Coordinates of C-alpha atoms in Angstrom, one line a residue:
G1 CA 0.1 -0.4 0.0
T2 CA 0.6 3.8 0.7
V3 CA 2.4 5.4 2.9
A4 CA -0.8 6.6 4.7
D5 CA -1.9 3.2 4.5
L6 CA 1.3 2.4 6.8
A7 CA 0.8 4.5 8.9
V8 CA -2.8 4.1 9.3
K9 CA -2.0 -0.5 9.7
A10 CA 1.2 0.7 12.8
T11 CA -1.3 3.2 14.7
A12 CA -4.2 0.9 14.6
D13 CA -4.9 -0.4 18.2
A14 CA -3.8 4.1 19.6
A15 CA -6.9 5.8 21.6
L16 CA -6.8 9.0 19.3
D17 CA -5.4 10.9 21.3
E18 CA -2.2 9.0 21.7
V19 CA 0.8 10.0 20.7
V20 CA 2.6 6.8 18.9
R21 CA 6.4 6.1 18.2
L22 CA 7.0 4.1 14.5
P23 CA 11.0 3.6 15.7
Y24 CA 10.8 1.6 11.9
V25 CA 11.1 2.4 8.7
L26 CA 7.5 2.3 7.6
H27 CA 8.4 3.0 3.6
H28 CA 12.2 2.7 1.0
R29 CA 11.6 4.0 -2.3
R30 CA 12.6 0.2 -4.3
V31 CA 12.5 2.2 -7.9
R32 CA 14.8 6.2 -8.2
P33 CA 13.3 7.6 -10.8
V34 CA 15.1 8.8 -13.8
P35 CA 17.2 11.4 -12.7
R36 CA 16.5 14.7 -15.7
V37 CA 18.7 17.3 -16.3
P38 CA 16.7 19.9 -16.3
A39 CA 15.5 22.4 -19.3
A40 CA 17.4 25.4 -20.1
S41 CA 16.5 28.6 -18.7
A42 CA 15.5 31.4 -21.6
L43 CA 17.0 34.7 -19.1
W44 CA 19.6 35.1 -21.1
D45 CA 17.3 35.7 -23.3
G46 CA 14.6 38.1 -22.0
H47 CA 16.8 39.8 -19.2
M48 CA 20.0 41.1 -20.9
A49 CA 20.9 42.2 -24.5
K50 CA 24.1 40.5 -25.1
A51 CA 24.9 44.5 -26.0
D52 CA 24.4 45.7 -22.3
A53 CA 26.2 42.4 -21.3
P54 CA 29.0 43.6 -18.6
K55 CA 32.5 41.6 -18.5
V56 CA 33.0 39.4 -16.2
T57 CA 36.1 38.0 -15.5
V58 CA 36.4 33.6 -14.6
I59 CA 38.4 32.5 -11.6
V60 CA 39.6 28.9 -11.8
P61 CA 42.1 27.6 -8.6
T62 CA 43.5 24.6 -9.8
R63 CA 46.3 22.5 -8.8
N64 CA 47.4 19.5 -11.4
R65 CA 44.1 17.7 -12.0
L66 CA 44.4 18.8 -16.5
D67 CA 41.8 16.1 -16.5
L68 CA 39.4 18.3 -14.5
L69 CA 40.9 21.4 -16.3
R70 CA 40.9 21.1 -19.6
T71 CA 37.4 19.9 -19.4
C72 CA 36.4 23.7 -17.4
I73 CA 38.9 25.7 -20.0
D74 CA 37.3 23.6 -22.9
G75 CA 34.0 25.0 -21.4
L76 CA 34.6 28.0 -21.3
A77 CA 36.0 28.3 -24.5
H78 CA 32.5 27.8 -25.8
T79 CA 31.1 29.7 -23.7
D80 CA 27.9 32.2 -25.5
Y81 CA 29.4 35.3 -23.2
P82 CA 30.0 38.7 -25.6
S83 CA 33.0 40.1 -22.2
M84 CA 34.6 37.6 -20.8
E85 CA 37.8 37.6 -19.5
V86 CA 39.4 33.8 -18.2
I87 CA 42.1 34.0 -15.3
V88 CA 43.4 30.0 -14.4
V89 CA 45.5 30.8 -10.2
D90 CA 48.1 27.4 -10.3
N91 CA 48.5 26.4 -6.8
G92 CA 51.1 24.6 -6.7
S93 CA 50.9 21.9 -9.5
D94 CA 54.1 20.5 -10.0
D95 CA 52.5 17.4 -12.8
P96 CA 54.6 17.7 -16.0
A97 CA 51.2 17.4 -18.3
T98 CA 49.5 19.7 -16.0
L99 CA 52.5 22.7 -16.7
A100 CA 52.7 22.1 -20.8
Y101 CA 49.2 22.5 -20.3
L102 CA 48.9 26.1 -18.5
A103 CA 52.0 26.9 -20.9
A104 CA 50.4 26.4 -24.2
L105 CA 47.2 28.2 -23.0
D106 CA 46.6 31.8 -25.5
P107 CA 47.2 34.6 -22.9
A108 CA 44.6 36.2 -24.7
R109 CA 42.0 33.9 -23.6
V110 CA 43.2 32.8 -20.3
R111 CA 45.4 34.2 -18.1
V112 CA 48.0 31.5 -15.8
L113 CA 47.9 33.1 -12.3
R114 CA 51.1 31.6 -10.8
D115 CA 50.5 31.2 -6.5
D116 CA 52.6 28.3 -5.4
G117 CA 52.1 29.6 -1.7
P118 CA 49.3 27.1 1.3
F119 CA 46.6 26.2 0.0
N120 CA 43.5 28.7 0.5
F121 CA 40.5 29.3 -1.4
S122 CA 39.8 32.2 -0.7
R123 CA 43.2 34.3 -0.9
L124 CA 43.9 32.9 -4.6
N125 CA 40.2 34.1 -5.7
N126 CA 41.3 37.3 -3.8
R127 CA 44.8 37.1 -5.8
A128 CA 43.8 36.8 -8.9
A129 CA 39.8 39.2 -8.5
Q130 CA 43.5 41.9 -7.7
L131 CA 44.3 42.1 -12.0
A132 CA 40.6 41.1 -12.5
T133 CA 39.5 43.4 -15.1
G134 CA 36.0 42.5 -15.4
E135 CA 32.7 44.5 -13.7
L136 CA 31.6 40.7 -12.0
L137 CA 33.2 37.9 -11.3
C138 CA 32.5 34.4 -11.2
L139 CA 34.4 32.0 -8.7
L140 CA 34.2 28.5 -10.6
N141 CA 35.7 25.4 -10.3
N142 CA 38.2 23.1 -12.2
D143 CA 36.1 21.0 -12.4
I144 CA 32.7 22.8 -13.8
E145 CA 31.4 20.8 -17.2
V146 CA 29.9 23.5 -18.5
L147 CA 26.2 21.6 -20.1
S148 CA 24.9 25.1 -21.5
G149 CA 27.0 27.6 -23.4
D150 CA 24.7 30.7 -22.1
W151 CA 24.6 29.5 -18.5
L152 CA 27.1 32.3 -17.8
G153 CA 24.6 35.4 -19.9
I154 CA 22.0 33.6 -17.4
M155 CA 24.6 34.5 -14.2
A156 CA 25.3 37.7 -15.4
S157 CA 21.7 38.6 -15.8
Q158 CA 20.8 37.5 -11.9
A159 CA 23.5 39.1 -10.8
M160 CA 22.8 42.7 -11.7
R161 CA 18.7 43.2 -10.8
P162 CA 19.6 46.1 -7.6
E163 CA 18.8 43.1 -5.7
V164 CA 21.0 40.9 -6.2
G165 CA 24.1 40.6 -4.6
A166 CA 25.5 36.8 -5.2
V167 CA 24.1 34.6 -7.3
G168 CA 25.2 31.0 -7.6
A169 CA 24.6 28.4 -10.7
R170 CA 22.9 24.8 -10.8
L171 CA 25.4 22.4 -10.1
L172 CA 24.2 18.6 -11.8
Y173 CA 25.5 15.5 -11.3
S174 CA 26.3 13.3 -14.1
D175 CA 23.2 11.8 -14.1
G176 CA 21.5 15.0 -14.2
R177 CA 20.3 15.2 -10.2
I178 CA 20.9 18.6 -8.2
Q179 CA 24.0 18.9 -6.5
H180 CA 23.6 22.1 -5.9
A181 CA 21.2 25.5 -6.4
G182 CA 23.1 28.2 -5.0
V183 CA 24.3 29.4 -1.9
V184 CA 21.1 30.5 0.3
L185 CA 20.4 32.4 3.9
G186 CA 19.3 31.4 7.0
I187 CA 19.9 28.0 7.0
C188 CA 21.6 26.5 10.4
G189 CA 21.8 30.0 11.9
G190 CA 23.1 30.9 8.6
A191 CA 24.3 30.2 5.2
A192 CA 24.5 27.1 3.6
H193 CA 24.5 25.2 0.3
A194 CA 20.5 25.6 -1.3
H195 CA 18.7 21.3 -2.3

């Protein structure tokens, strides 16, 4: 039966005003629905003309992991946004393939900033932000795979709204489930990931 049927059966012998403790799982889903990637948003076309798009500086901290970084940088190359600069902050990579890849990046498209200090995500981003020439900053992890070329336009159009201070992305697991949908205030006394 349904979960409601199970609850009725479990409490059938209890008086109406009696609190019944049910220390067992009443129902467990046997089959997970097949996840699907949500439909793309149309915000980019509806909220901001490309001619009005502000310059965005995308900052990507990384250390080694060429497999991740290459996918991330390829996604940025296929991003449909009119004014974007990319700063990769290399935090002490020592893998020869990663170093060769970083050296081969076109400096007209991607600036590489070397930082061999201890890992500190905030410090790495702040150091790159000092060199940024964009009106907006996009802090992008090196393990992001771009699924749709309009992602930055959608985020920038939200960021330009006067009542918005920061925009969080919707990140998906490879099977389409939501991994992260931004950070919201008021969770656990502060801020935490939505969904």
